[in-house]
């Protein structure tokens, strides 16, 4: 059996950053993924906010500078504006700096950076379970690990193996591409197009990423049917290559450490509940997990240091986003109430809500 200091399961943004941090800190590191092609199929809206927007939300500037490095070659389009569209078509526009990336290229680029830092990258290798210090795979290979990082997404095999089951709601998501229109704006649509959730249209280089997500698909409807209705209503063409997947929403767990396993990204439930965005938190938590894992094997630092680090950087904004999402759910249906609510809080309220500053009575980071 091959032995490594750190075995990272899942080469998405969380796992790639965990493996890179662990390898850079001198730990022998193995990064495994069960996909034959990293980043494919794309199950993502592919939008990431600019680092400045993240600093505004989370603080933790040093961590963002170190870990939130979007590979330039994967950027499809820079965006400057977000538009929230009410159920009856009223548009609320505010500035939001970011870009769309090709997830197909993005996941590969991050994983190759980890490899460049010294991590060993192997795929397709499906992990079937983790038992104490042994990581078992579908092909029968077993790897010894002093620390395991569970970065294997919302349906985490590592989580199931070690009894890590955070409180969460799995949102159903579908995404596809369509022809333009192409500008520097990301559009989010609320109301009947995705009851209790939202639909989106994000510009890419030569086409647009469209999709929607919601907690429960209404009886008699399907995700594909909802997407087709949304595209028809918006006058957008037919969906190409639709894929569906899950986003875990809920408050951040109290601890992301179970024995010798650390969890990061979607496997750890670290998604911004107000918008379903999880790439930035995956990268930041992955980096912190990899750093803590390496310190543990190299100098005996307790793995609980990871809990201290991610909680300091991420906990309060994520927890507040979860409370805002639960609070705003009450106004999400019917369309008329939602439209009135959006008009009432207006563009400044919607902007402030995305920045976790509204409603004030829910407290800022408290
Ligand atoms: C439709 C949709 C749209 C989204 N849009 C956005 C968006 O626009 N912006 C944004 O920030 N976030 C978005 N998200 C959320 C974002 O995609 C996730 O939060 C992010 O990918 C989390 O990264 P991760 O590394 O934790 O997990 P993942 O990206 O899911 O990576 C997990 C990796 O683990 C691998 N894996 C899983 N199980 C095993 C196993 N047993 N053995 C080996 N490997 C395994 C998988 O192949 C995968 O590569 C969206 C999600 C969905 C579903």
Short mmCIF file of N, CA and C and ligand atoms in Angstrom, two decimals, residues 8-16 32-40 42-49 68 100 103 107 125-129 150-158 160 171-176 198 200 202 209-213 243-248 264-268 270-272 275-283 285, ligand 1:
data_model
loop_
_atom_site.label_atom_id
_atom_site.label_comp_id
_atom_site.label_asym_id
_atom_site.label_seq_id
_atom_site.Cartn_x
_atom_site.Cartn_y
_atom_site.Cartn_z
N UNK A 8 -6.03 13.82 -0.66
CA UNK A 8 -7.16 14.72 -0.91
C UNK A 8 -8.11 14.03 -1.88
N UNK A 9 -9.37 13.91 -1.50
CA UNK A 9 -10.35 13.24 -2.34
C UNK A 9 -11.21 14.30 -3.03
N UNK A 10 -11.10 14.36 -4.37
CA UNK A 10 -11.86 15.34 -5.15
C UNK A 10 -10.95 16.45 -5.64
N UNK A 11 -10.86 16.58 -6.98
CA UNK A 11 -10.00 17.62 -7.56
C UNK A 11 -10.85 18.74 -8.15
N UNK A 12 -11.87 19.18 -7.41
CA UNK A 12 -12.57 20.42 -7.74
C UNK A 12 -11.76 21.58 -7.13
N UNK A 13 -12.36 22.77 -7.07
CA UNK A 13 -11.62 23.91 -6.51
C UNK A 13 -11.14 23.68 -5.07
N UNK A 14 -11.96 23.03 -4.24
CA UNK A 14 -11.55 22.82 -2.84
C UNK A 14 -10.36 21.86 -2.77
N UNK A 15 -10.47 20.73 -3.47
CA UNK A 15 -9.41 19.72 -3.39
C UNK A 15 -8.11 20.20 -4.02
N UNK A 16 -8.23 20.91 -5.15
CA UNK A 16 -7.02 21.39 -5.83
C UNK A 16 -6.25 22.36 -4.93
N UNK A 32 -6.88 12.82 -5.67
CA UNK A 32 -7.62 11.82 -6.45
C UNK A 32 -8.94 12.38 -6.94
N UNK A 33 -9.34 12.00 -8.15
CA UNK A 33 -10.67 12.37 -8.63
C UNK A 33 -11.23 11.23 -9.48
N UNK A 34 -12.55 11.03 -9.38
CA UNK A 34 -13.11 9.91 -10.13
C UNK A 34 -13.52 10.28 -11.56
N UNK A 35 -13.42 11.56 -11.93
CA UNK A 35 -13.82 11.92 -13.29
C UNK A 35 -12.71 11.58 -14.29
N UNK A 36 -13.10 11.03 -15.44
CA UNK A 36 -12.10 10.78 -16.49
C UNK A 36 -11.53 12.10 -17.03
N UNK A 37 -12.36 13.15 -17.05
CA UNK A 37 -11.85 14.47 -17.44
C UNK A 37 -12.18 15.46 -16.34
N UNK A 38 -11.18 16.09 -15.75
CA UNK A 38 -11.41 17.03 -14.66
C UNK A 38 -12.26 18.20 -15.16
N UNK A 39 -13.23 18.62 -14.36
CA UNK A 39 -14.05 19.78 -14.71
C UNK A 39 -15.15 19.51 -15.72
N UNK A 40 -15.29 18.27 -16.15
CA UNK A 40 -16.28 17.93 -17.16
C UNK A 40 -17.08 16.71 -16.72
N UNK A 42 -19.63 20.14 -17.08
CA UNK A 42 -19.74 21.37 -16.29
C UNK A 42 -21.08 21.36 -15.57
N UNK A 43 -21.00 21.49 -14.24
CA UNK A 43 -22.23 21.54 -13.43
C UNK A 43 -22.18 22.83 -12.64
N UNK A 44 -22.18 23.96 -13.34
CA UNK A 44 -21.88 25.23 -12.68
C UNK A 44 -22.33 26.40 -13.55
N UNK A 45 -22.67 27.53 -12.90
CA UNK A 45 -22.98 28.75 -13.63
C UNK A 45 -21.73 29.47 -14.10
N UNK A 46 -20.58 29.10 -13.54
CA UNK A 46 -19.25 29.56 -13.97
C UNK A 46 -18.96 31.03 -13.67
N UNK A 47 -19.72 31.60 -12.75
CA UNK A 47 -19.43 32.99 -12.36
C UNK A 47 -18.61 33.00 -11.07
N UNK A 48 -17.56 33.83 -11.04
CA UNK A 48 -16.82 34.04 -9.79
C UNK A 48 -16.66 35.53 -9.55
N UNK A 49 -16.86 35.96 -8.31
CA UNK A 49 -16.69 37.39 -8.01
C UNK A 49 -15.22 37.77 -8.00
N UNK A 68 -7.05 32.84 -3.54
CA UNK A 68 -8.10 33.11 -4.53
C UNK A 68 -7.47 33.70 -5.79
N UNK A 100 -16.80 35.34 -15.73
CA UNK A 100 -17.15 33.95 -15.93
C UNK A 100 -15.88 33.21 -16.36
N UNK A 103 -15.39 26.34 -16.52
CA UNK A 103 -15.12 25.38 -15.43
C UNK A 103 -14.33 24.18 -15.97
N UNK A 107 -11.05 23.86 -13.50
CA UNK A 107 -10.73 22.76 -12.58
C UNK A 107 -9.40 22.12 -12.96
N UNK A 125 -9.84 7.96 -10.51
CA UNK A 125 -9.73 7.05 -9.37
C UNK A 125 -10.89 7.38 -8.43
N UNK A 126 -11.85 6.48 -8.33
CA UNK A 126 -13.01 6.72 -7.47
C UNK A 126 -12.75 6.20 -6.06
N UNK A 127 -12.95 7.06 -5.09
CA UNK A 127 -12.78 6.63 -3.70
C UNK A 127 -14.11 6.04 -3.22
N UNK A 128 -14.03 4.86 -2.62
CA UNK A 128 -15.26 4.19 -2.17
C UNK A 128 -15.45 4.29 -0.66
N UNK A 129 -14.39 4.60 0.06
CA UNK A 129 -14.54 4.72 1.51
C UNK A 129 -13.22 5.06 2.18
N UNK A 150 -11.59 15.64 2.71
CA UNK A 150 -12.81 15.33 1.97
C UNK A 150 -13.22 16.57 1.19
N UNK A 151 -12.90 16.58 -0.11
CA UNK A 151 -13.26 17.70 -0.98
C UNK A 151 -14.04 17.13 -2.15
N UNK A 152 -14.88 16.15 -1.84
CA UNK A 152 -15.56 15.39 -2.89
C UNK A 152 -17.00 15.83 -3.10
N UNK A 153 -17.27 17.12 -2.91
CA UNK A 153 -18.54 17.68 -3.34
C UNK A 153 -19.69 17.36 -2.42
N UNK A 154 -20.92 17.75 -2.86
CA UNK A 154 -22.08 17.67 -1.97
C UNK A 154 -22.48 16.25 -1.58
N UNK A 155 -22.19 15.27 -2.45
CA UNK A 155 -22.55 13.88 -2.12
C UNK A 155 -21.25 13.20 -1.70
N UNK A 156 -20.75 13.59 -0.54
CA UNK A 156 -19.38 13.24 -0.15
C UNK A 156 -19.27 11.80 0.37
N UNK A 157 -18.49 11.02 -0.35
CA UNK A 157 -18.23 9.64 0.10
C UNK A 157 -17.40 9.65 1.38
N UNK A 158 -16.43 10.57 1.45
CA UNK A 158 -15.60 10.66 2.66
C UNK A 158 -16.51 11.01 3.86
N UNK A 160 -19.71 10.37 4.27
CA UNK A 160 -20.52 9.20 4.66
C UNK A 160 -19.67 8.20 5.42
N UNK A 171 -30.23 21.79 -2.87
CA UNK A 171 -30.97 22.44 -3.94
C UNK A 171 -30.74 21.71 -5.25
N UNK A 172 -31.81 21.52 -6.03
CA UNK A 172 -31.70 20.91 -7.35
C UNK A 172 -31.26 22.00 -8.34
N UNK A 173 -30.29 21.71 -9.16
CA UNK A 173 -29.76 22.72 -10.08
C UNK A 173 -29.67 22.12 -11.48
N UNK A 174 -29.92 22.95 -12.49
CA UNK A 174 -29.69 22.53 -13.87
C UNK A 174 -28.99 23.66 -14.60
N UNK A 175 -28.07 23.31 -15.47
CA UNK A 175 -27.34 24.33 -16.22
C UNK A 175 -27.15 23.86 -17.66
N UNK A 176 -27.01 24.82 -18.57
CA UNK A 176 -26.83 24.53 -19.99
C UNK A 176 -26.21 25.76 -20.64
N UNK A 198 -33.86 30.66 -8.05
CA UNK A 198 -33.68 31.65 -9.10
C UNK A 198 -33.12 31.00 -10.37
N UNK A 200 -30.72 31.97 -14.00
CA UNK A 200 -29.64 32.91 -14.35
C UNK A 200 -29.31 32.84 -15.84
N UNK A 202 -25.63 34.02 -17.59
CA UNK A 202 -24.30 34.61 -17.41
C UNK A 202 -23.57 34.59 -18.76
N UNK A 209 -24.13 30.98 -20.26
CA UNK A 209 -24.47 29.90 -19.34
C UNK A 209 -25.84 30.25 -18.76
N UNK A 210 -26.78 29.33 -18.87
CA UNK A 210 -28.11 29.55 -18.29
C UNK A 210 -28.42 28.40 -17.35
N UNK A 211 -29.32 28.64 -16.43
CA UNK A 211 -29.70 27.56 -15.54
C UNK A 211 -30.64 28.03 -14.48
N UNK A 212 -30.99 27.14 -13.59
CA UNK A 212 -31.83 27.51 -12.46
C UNK A 212 -31.63 26.51 -11.33
N UNK A 213 -32.02 26.96 -10.14
CA UNK A 213 -31.90 26.10 -8.97
C UNK A 213 -33.03 26.38 -8.01
N UNK A 243 -27.02 19.80 -17.85
CA UNK A 243 -26.63 18.84 -16.81
C UNK A 243 -27.27 19.29 -15.51
N UNK A 244 -27.61 18.35 -14.65
CA UNK A 244 -28.19 18.74 -13.36
C UNK A 244 -27.32 18.20 -12.23
N UNK A 245 -27.37 18.93 -11.12
CA UNK A 245 -26.54 18.55 -9.98
C UNK A 245 -27.13 19.18 -8.72
N UNK A 246 -26.38 19.21 -7.67
CA UNK A 246 -26.88 19.67 -6.38
C UNK A 246 -26.02 20.80 -5.83
N UNK A 247 -26.66 21.68 -5.04
CA UNK A 247 -25.90 22.64 -4.23
C UNK A 247 -26.40 22.53 -2.79
N UNK A 248 -25.48 22.32 -1.83
CA UNK A 248 -25.92 22.18 -0.44
C UNK A 248 -26.06 23.55 0.22
N UNK A 264 -13.83 20.32 3.17
CA UNK A 264 -13.73 21.65 2.54
C UNK A 264 -14.73 21.74 1.39
N UNK A 265 -15.09 22.97 1.04
CA UNK A 265 -15.97 23.21 -0.10
C UNK A 265 -17.37 22.65 0.11
N UNK A 266 -17.97 22.16 -0.97
CA UNK A 266 -19.35 21.64 -0.90
C UNK A 266 -19.46 20.46 0.07
N UNK A 267 -18.42 19.65 0.18
CA UNK A 267 -18.47 18.52 1.11
C UNK A 267 -18.62 19.02 2.54
N UNK A 268 -18.20 20.27 2.77
CA UNK A 268 -18.28 20.86 4.11
C UNK A 268 -19.49 21.78 4.25
N UNK A 270 -20.04 24.60 2.64
CA UNK A 270 -19.62 26.01 2.70
C UNK A 270 -20.02 26.76 1.43
N UNK A 271 -21.32 26.92 1.26
CA UNK A 271 -21.84 27.63 0.07
C UNK A 271 -22.54 28.89 0.56
N UNK A 272 -22.37 29.99 -0.18
CA UNK A 272 -23.02 31.26 0.17
C UNK A 272 -24.52 31.11 -0.12
N UNK A 275 -26.76 33.23 -2.69
CA UNK A 275 -26.66 33.15 -4.15
C UNK A 275 -26.20 31.78 -4.67
N UNK A 276 -25.99 30.82 -3.78
CA UNK A 276 -25.60 29.48 -4.24
C UNK A 276 -24.18 29.40 -4.77
N UNK A 277 -23.40 30.47 -4.60
CA UNK A 277 -22.01 30.47 -5.06
C UNK A 277 -21.12 29.72 -4.07
N UNK A 278 -20.32 28.80 -4.60
CA UNK A 278 -19.48 28.01 -3.69
C UNK A 278 -18.03 27.89 -4.13
N UNK A 279 -17.69 28.47 -5.30
CA UNK A 279 -16.31 28.31 -5.77
C UNK A 279 -15.34 29.06 -4.84
N UNK A 280 -15.59 30.34 -4.51
CA UNK A 280 -14.63 31.05 -3.66
C UNK A 280 -14.44 30.37 -2.30
N UNK A 281 -15.54 29.98 -1.66
CA UNK A 281 -15.40 29.37 -0.33
C UNK A 281 -14.74 28.00 -0.43
N UNK A 282 -14.94 27.31 -1.56
CA UNK A 282 -14.25 26.03 -1.76
C UNK A 282 -12.74 26.28 -1.82
N UNK A 283 -12.34 27.30 -2.58
CA UNK A 283 -10.90 27.58 -2.72
C UNK A 283 -10.29 27.99 -1.37
N UNK A 285 -11.48 27.51 1.78
CA UNK A 285 -11.48 26.45 2.79
C UNK A 285 -10.49 25.35 2.41
C1 LIG B 1 -25.76 24.14 -11.62
C2 LIG B 1 -24.82 24.79 -10.64
C3 LIG B 1 -24.44 26.11 -10.85
C4 LIG B 1 -23.52 26.72 -9.98
N1 LIG B 1 -23.08 27.98 -10.27
C5 LIG B 1 -22.09 28.54 -9.50
C6 LIG B 1 -21.52 29.79 -9.86
O1 LIG B 1 -21.87 30.40 -10.89
N2 LIG B 1 -20.56 30.30 -9.05
C7 LIG B 1 -20.14 29.65 -7.92
O2 LIG B 1 -19.27 30.18 -7.19
N3 LIG B 1 -20.65 28.46 -7.56
C8 LIG B 1 -21.60 27.87 -8.34
N4 LIG B 1 -22.08 26.63 -8.02
C9 LIG B 1 -21.53 25.94 -6.85
C10 LIG B 1 -20.12 25.42 -7.18
O3 LIG B 1 -20.14 24.70 -8.38
C11 LIG B 1 -19.61 24.54 -6.04
O4 LIG B 1 -19.83 25.20 -4.81
C12 LIG B 1 -18.12 24.25 -6.21
O5 LIG B 1 -17.88 23.51 -7.38
C13 LIG B 1 -17.60 23.50 -4.99
O6 LIG B 1 -16.28 23.06 -5.22
P1 LIG B 1 -15.77 21.70 -4.52
O7 LIG B 1 -14.37 21.54 -4.93
O8 LIG B 1 -16.13 21.72 -3.09
O9 LIG B 1 -16.67 20.55 -5.14
P2 LIG B 1 -16.79 20.06 -6.65
O10 LIG B 1 -16.54 21.17 -7.59
O11 LIG B 1 -18.11 19.35 -6.71
O12 LIG B 1 -15.61 19.01 -6.82
C14 LIG B 1 -15.69 17.77 -6.20
C15 LIG B 1 -14.79 16.84 -6.99
O13 LIG B 1 -14.78 15.59 -6.30
C16 LIG B 1 -14.85 14.55 -7.24
N5 LIG B 1 -15.41 13.39 -6.53
C17 LIG B 1 -16.64 13.26 -6.01
N6 LIG B 1 -16.78 12.09 -5.41
C18 LIG B 1 -15.60 11.43 -5.56
C19 LIG B 1 -15.14 10.15 -5.18
N7 LIG B 1 -15.90 9.30 -4.49
N8 LIG B 1 -13.87 9.80 -5.51
C20 LIG B 1 -13.07 10.65 -6.21
N9 LIG B 1 -13.48 11.87 -6.61
C21 LIG B 1 -14.73 12.26 -6.28
C22 LIG B 1 -15.72 15.10 -8.36
O14 LIG B 1 -15.46 14.43 -9.58
C23 LIG B 1 -15.29 16.56 -8.40
O15 LIG B 1 -14.27 16.79 -9.33
C24 LIG B 1 -23.02 26.00 -8.85
C25 LIG B 1 -23.43 24.70 -8.64
C26 LIG B 1 -24.31 24.07 -9.53
C27 LIG B 1 -24.68 22.64 -9.29
#
